[in-house]
Structures are given as structure tokens and as C-alpha cells.
mmCIF file of C-alpha atoms in Angstrom:
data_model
loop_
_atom_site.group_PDB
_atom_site.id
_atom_site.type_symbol
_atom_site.label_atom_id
_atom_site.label_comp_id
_atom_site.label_asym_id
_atom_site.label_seq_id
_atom_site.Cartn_x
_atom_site.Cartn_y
_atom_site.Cartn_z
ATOM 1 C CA UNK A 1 -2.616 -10.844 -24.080
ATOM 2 C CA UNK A 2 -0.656 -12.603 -26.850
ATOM 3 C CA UNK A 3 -1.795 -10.035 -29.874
ATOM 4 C CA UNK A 4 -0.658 -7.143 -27.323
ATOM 5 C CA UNK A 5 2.585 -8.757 -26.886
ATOM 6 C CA UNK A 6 3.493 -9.649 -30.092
ATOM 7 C CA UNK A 7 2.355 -5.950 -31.227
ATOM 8 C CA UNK A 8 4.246 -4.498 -28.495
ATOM 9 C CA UNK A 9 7.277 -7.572 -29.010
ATOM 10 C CA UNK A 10 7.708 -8.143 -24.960
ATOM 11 C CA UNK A 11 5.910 -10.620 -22.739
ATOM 12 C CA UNK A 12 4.294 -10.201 -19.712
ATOM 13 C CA UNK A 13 7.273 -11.266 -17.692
ATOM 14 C CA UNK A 14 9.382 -9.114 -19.314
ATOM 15 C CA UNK A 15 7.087 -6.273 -18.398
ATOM 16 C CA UNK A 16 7.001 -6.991 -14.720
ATOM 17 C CA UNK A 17 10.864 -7.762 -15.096
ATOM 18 C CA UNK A 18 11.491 -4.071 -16.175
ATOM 19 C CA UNK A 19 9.490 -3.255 -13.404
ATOM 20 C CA UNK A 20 11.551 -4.770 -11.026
ATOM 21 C CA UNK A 21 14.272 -2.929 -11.758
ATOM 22 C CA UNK A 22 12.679 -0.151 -10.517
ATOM 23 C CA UNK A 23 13.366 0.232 -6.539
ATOM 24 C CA UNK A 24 10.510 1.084 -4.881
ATOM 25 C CA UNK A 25 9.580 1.545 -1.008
ATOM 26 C CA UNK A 26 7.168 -0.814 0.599
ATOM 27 C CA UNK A 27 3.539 0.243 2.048
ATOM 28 C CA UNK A 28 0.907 -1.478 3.888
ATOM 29 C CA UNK A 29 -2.044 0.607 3.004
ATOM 30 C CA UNK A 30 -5.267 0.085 5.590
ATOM 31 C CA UNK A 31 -8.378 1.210 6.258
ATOM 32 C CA UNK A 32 -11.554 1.521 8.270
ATOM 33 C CA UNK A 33 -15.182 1.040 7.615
ATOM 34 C CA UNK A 34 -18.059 0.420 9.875
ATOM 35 C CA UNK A 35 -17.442 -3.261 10.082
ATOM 36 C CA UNK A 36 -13.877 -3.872 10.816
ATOM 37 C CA UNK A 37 -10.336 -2.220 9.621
ATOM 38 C CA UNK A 38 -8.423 -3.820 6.475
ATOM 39 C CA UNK A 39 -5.021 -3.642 5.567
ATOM 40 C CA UNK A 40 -2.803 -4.932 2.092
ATOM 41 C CA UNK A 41 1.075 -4.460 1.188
ATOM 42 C CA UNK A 42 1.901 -2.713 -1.946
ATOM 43 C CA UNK A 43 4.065 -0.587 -3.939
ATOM 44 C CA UNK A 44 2.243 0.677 -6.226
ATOM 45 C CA UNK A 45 2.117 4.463 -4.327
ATOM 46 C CA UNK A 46 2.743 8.118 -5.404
ATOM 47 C CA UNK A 47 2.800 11.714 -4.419
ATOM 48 C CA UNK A 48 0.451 13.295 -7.302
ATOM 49 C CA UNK A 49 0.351 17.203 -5.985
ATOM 50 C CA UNK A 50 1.658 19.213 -3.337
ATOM 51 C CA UNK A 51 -1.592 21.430 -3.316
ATOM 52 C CA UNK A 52 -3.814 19.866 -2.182
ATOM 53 C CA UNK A 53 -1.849 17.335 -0.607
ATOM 54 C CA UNK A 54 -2.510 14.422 -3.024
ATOM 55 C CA UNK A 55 -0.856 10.796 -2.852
ATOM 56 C CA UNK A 56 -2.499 7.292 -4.724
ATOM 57 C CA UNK A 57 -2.683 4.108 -4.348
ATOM 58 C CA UNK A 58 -2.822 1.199 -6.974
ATOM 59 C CA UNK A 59 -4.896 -1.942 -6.065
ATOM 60 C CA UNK A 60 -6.452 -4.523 -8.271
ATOM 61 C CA UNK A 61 -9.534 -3.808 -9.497
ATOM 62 C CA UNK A 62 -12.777 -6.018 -7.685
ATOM 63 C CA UNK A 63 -10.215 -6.993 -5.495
ATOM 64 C CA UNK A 64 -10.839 -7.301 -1.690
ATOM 65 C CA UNK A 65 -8.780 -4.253 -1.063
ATOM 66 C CA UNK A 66 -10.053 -2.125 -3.879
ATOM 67 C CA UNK A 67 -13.537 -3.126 -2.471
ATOM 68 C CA UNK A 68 -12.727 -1.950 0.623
ATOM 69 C CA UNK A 69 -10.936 1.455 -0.116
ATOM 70 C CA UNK A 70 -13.748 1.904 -2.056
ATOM 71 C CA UNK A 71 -16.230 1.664 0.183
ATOM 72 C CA UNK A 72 -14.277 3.158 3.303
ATOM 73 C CA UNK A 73 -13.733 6.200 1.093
ATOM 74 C CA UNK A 74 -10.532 7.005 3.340
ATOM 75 C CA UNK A 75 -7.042 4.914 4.042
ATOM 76 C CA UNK A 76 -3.351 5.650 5.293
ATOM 77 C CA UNK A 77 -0.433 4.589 3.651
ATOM 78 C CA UNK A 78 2.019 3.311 6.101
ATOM 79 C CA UNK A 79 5.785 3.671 4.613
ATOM 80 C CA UNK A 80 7.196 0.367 5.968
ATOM 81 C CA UNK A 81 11.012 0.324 7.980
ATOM 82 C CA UNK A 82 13.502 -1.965 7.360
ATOM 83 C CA UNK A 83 12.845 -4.233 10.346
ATOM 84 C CA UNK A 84 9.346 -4.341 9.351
ATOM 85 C CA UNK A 85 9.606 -7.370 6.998
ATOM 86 C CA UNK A 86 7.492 -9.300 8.651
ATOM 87 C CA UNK A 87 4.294 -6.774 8.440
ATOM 88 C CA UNK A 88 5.236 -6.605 4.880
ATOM 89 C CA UNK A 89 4.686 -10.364 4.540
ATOM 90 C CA UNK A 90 1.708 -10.945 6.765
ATOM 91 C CA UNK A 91 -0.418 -8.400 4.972
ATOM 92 C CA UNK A 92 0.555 -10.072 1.689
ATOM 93 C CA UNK A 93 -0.223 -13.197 3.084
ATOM 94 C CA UNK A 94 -3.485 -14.874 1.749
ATOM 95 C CA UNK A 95 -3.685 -16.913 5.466
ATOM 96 C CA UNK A 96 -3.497 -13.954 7.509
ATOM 97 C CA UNK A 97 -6.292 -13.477 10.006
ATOM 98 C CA UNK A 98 -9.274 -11.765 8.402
ATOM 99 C CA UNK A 99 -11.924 -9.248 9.705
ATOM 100 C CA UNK A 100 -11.826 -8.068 13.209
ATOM 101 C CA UNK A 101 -8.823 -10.604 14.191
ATOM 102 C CA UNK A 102 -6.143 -8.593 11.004
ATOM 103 C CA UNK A 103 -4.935 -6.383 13.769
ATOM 104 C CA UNK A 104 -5.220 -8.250 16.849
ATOM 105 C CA UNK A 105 -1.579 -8.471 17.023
ATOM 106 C CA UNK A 106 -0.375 -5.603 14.950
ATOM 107 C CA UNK A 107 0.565 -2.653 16.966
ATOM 108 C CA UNK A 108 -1.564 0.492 15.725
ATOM 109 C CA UNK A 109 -3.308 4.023 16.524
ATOM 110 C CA UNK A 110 -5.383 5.820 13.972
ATOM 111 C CA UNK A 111 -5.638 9.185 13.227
ATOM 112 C CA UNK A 112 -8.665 11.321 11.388
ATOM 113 C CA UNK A 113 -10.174 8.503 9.094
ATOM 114 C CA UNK A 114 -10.070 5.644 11.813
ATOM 115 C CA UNK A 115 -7.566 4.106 9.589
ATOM 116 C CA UNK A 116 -4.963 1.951 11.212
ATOM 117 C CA UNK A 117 -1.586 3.721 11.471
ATOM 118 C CA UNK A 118 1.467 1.024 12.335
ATOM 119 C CA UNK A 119 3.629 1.563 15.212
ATOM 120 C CA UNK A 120 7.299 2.091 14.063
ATOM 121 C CA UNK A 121 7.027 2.840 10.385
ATOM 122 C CA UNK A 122 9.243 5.266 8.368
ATOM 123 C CA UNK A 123 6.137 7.481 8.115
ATOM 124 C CA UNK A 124 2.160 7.389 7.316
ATOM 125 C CA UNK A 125 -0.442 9.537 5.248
ATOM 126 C CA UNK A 126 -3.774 9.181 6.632
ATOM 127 C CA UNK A 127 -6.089 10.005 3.483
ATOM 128 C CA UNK A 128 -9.904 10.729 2.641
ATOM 129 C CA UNK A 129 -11.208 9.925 -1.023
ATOM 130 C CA UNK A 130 -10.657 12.346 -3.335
ATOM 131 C CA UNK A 131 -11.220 10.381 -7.014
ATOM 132 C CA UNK A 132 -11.411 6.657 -8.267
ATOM 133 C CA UNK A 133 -10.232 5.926 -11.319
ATOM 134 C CA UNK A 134 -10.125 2.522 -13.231
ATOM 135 C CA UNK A 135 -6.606 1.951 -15.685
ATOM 136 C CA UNK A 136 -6.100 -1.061 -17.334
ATOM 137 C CA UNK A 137 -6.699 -3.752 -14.771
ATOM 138 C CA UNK A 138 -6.047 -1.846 -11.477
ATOM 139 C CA UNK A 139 -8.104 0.908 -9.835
ATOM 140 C CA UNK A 140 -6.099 4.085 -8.856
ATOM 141 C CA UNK A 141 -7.171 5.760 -5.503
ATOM 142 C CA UNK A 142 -6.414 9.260 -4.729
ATOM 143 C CA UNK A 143 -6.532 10.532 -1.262
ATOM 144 C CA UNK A 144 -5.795 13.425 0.167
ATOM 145 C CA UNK A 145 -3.558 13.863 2.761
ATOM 146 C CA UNK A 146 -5.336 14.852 6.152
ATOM 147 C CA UNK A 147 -2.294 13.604 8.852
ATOM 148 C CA UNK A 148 0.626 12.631 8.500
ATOM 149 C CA UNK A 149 3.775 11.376 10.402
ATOM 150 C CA UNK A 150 7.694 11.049 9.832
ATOM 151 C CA UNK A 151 10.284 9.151 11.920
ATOM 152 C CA UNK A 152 14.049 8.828 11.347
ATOM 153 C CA UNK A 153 13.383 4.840 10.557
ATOM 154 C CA UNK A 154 15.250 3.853 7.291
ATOM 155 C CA UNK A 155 12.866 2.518 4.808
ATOM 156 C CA UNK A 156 12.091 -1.406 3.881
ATOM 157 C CA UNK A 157 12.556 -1.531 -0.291
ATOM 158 C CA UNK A 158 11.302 -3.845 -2.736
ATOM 159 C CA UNK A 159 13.897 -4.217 -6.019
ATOM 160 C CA UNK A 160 14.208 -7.267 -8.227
ATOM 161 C CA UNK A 161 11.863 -9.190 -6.913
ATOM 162 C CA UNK A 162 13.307 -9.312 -2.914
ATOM 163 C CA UNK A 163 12.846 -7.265 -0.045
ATOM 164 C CA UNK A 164 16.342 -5.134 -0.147
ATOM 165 C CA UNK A 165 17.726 -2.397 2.417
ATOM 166 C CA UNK A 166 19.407 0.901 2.299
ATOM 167 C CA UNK A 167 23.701 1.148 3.254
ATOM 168 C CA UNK A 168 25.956 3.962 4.219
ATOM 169 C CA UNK A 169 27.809 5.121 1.484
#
């Protein structure tokens, strides 16, 4: 990393400082395979086409979750509330429960993949596989959209490095 960053004349933390400055929305993105359901917060999340319904995903590469999503070929994006802090943190949580026991006390449903949909989020995109591709150290997973669900919930957001929340103007 230090030849790229003194070619490129920022460091690493000033790359994921810049970063920070952009506000983004926060997701828990799950799904289900044969064995048990998964689920991971993240950010990194896009609309890519409007036809086909296309959204993606970012997750580390040989991660658990990238293993996972991988494997499940399907998962929903769940667009987190504001009150849903808590879900944010326990699926970013390295302690939470693991396997069968991740959604014992999460309420859910699921949809057409099996994958878990959370109870009171802004909205959710229940996805099938549609291409993997590998960038720099993250794999980038592109579903397409096969259900989907909106609420008038105001969204939980991520800026600066803290959870923040939408005001009335």
C-alpha cells in the first residue's frame, strides 16, 4: 500500500475519510441457503439498472458474507429505519449469535429467495444472482430484484463515521 499512496499522495485513512463524507443509508443484507439464513450490515449498496431491476452489494472478498451470498446465489437488502440502530449494530457485531440462533430474536418473513426480510425497515429488495464480480479487494454482487417492499419509515444513515438521522427542514 505505501508505493500506491505515495503515487496517488493520500493515505488510506484519508481515503476512507473522503468516504465518510459521503452520507449513505444503512442495509443489513441476508440470505438463505440450505443450512441456515445469514445476515451482515453494510453500505456499500446501489441501484445499477431499472431494466431489469438490478441493485449490488459490496462485501469483502473470502469473507463469511461474500461466501455465503455466493453460495446462496440470492439475498435481500433490507434498507434499515432510524429506530433500527440496534439491528444495525448486532449484525456488525463479531459476537452475535451465529448459524441457526442469528435470527432467533430478530423479527423476519421472507419472500421468493427464502431470504430473511426485517420487520419494520424503510424497505427491502429480495434478489436472485445475476453476476459476481471481484474489484480490488471486495466482491460486487448483483441481484436482481424479484420483491420488493416500501414503508413510510425514515431511513437510519451512516455519515462521518456515526450513525446520523434525517430532520424536518
Amino acid at each position: 500500500m505505501e508505493a500506491a499512496t505515495a503515487r496517488q499522495g493520500f493515505s488510506a485513512k484519508d481515503f476512507r475519510s473522503a468516504l465518510g463524507a459521503f452520507a449513505t443509508g444503512i442495509t443489513v443484507v441476508t440470505t438463505r441457503g440450505e443450512e441456515h439464513a445469514y445476515g451482515m450490515t453494510a453500505n456499500a449498496f446501489s441501484s445499477v439498472s431499472l431494466d431489469p431491476p438490478l441493485v449490488l452489494v459490496c462485501v469483502i472478498s473470502g469473507s463469511e458474507g461474500s461466501e455465503h451470498l455466493r453460495q446462496n446465489k440470492c439475498f435481500a437488502v433490507n434498507i434499515l429505519a432510524e429506530e433500527q440502530e440496534p439491528i444495525s449494530r448486532y449484525f456488525a457485531s463479531k459476537e452475535r449469535p451465529k448459524g441457526r440462533d442469528a435470527f432467533r430474536e430478530v423479527a423476519h418473513k421472507t419472500e421468493i429467495t427464502g431470504s430473511p426480510i426485517l420487520d419494520g425497515v424503510v424497505a427491502y429488495l429480495d434478489c436472485s444472482l445475476h453476476v459476481t464480480l471481484q474489484a480490488g479487494d471486495h466482491d460486487i454482487f448483483v441481484g436482481e430484484v424479484m420483491a420488493l417492499g416500501i414503508t413510510d419509515n425514515k431511513p437510519l444513515l451512516f455519515h462521518g463515521g456515526g450513525y446520523q438521522f434525517l430532520r424536518e427542514t
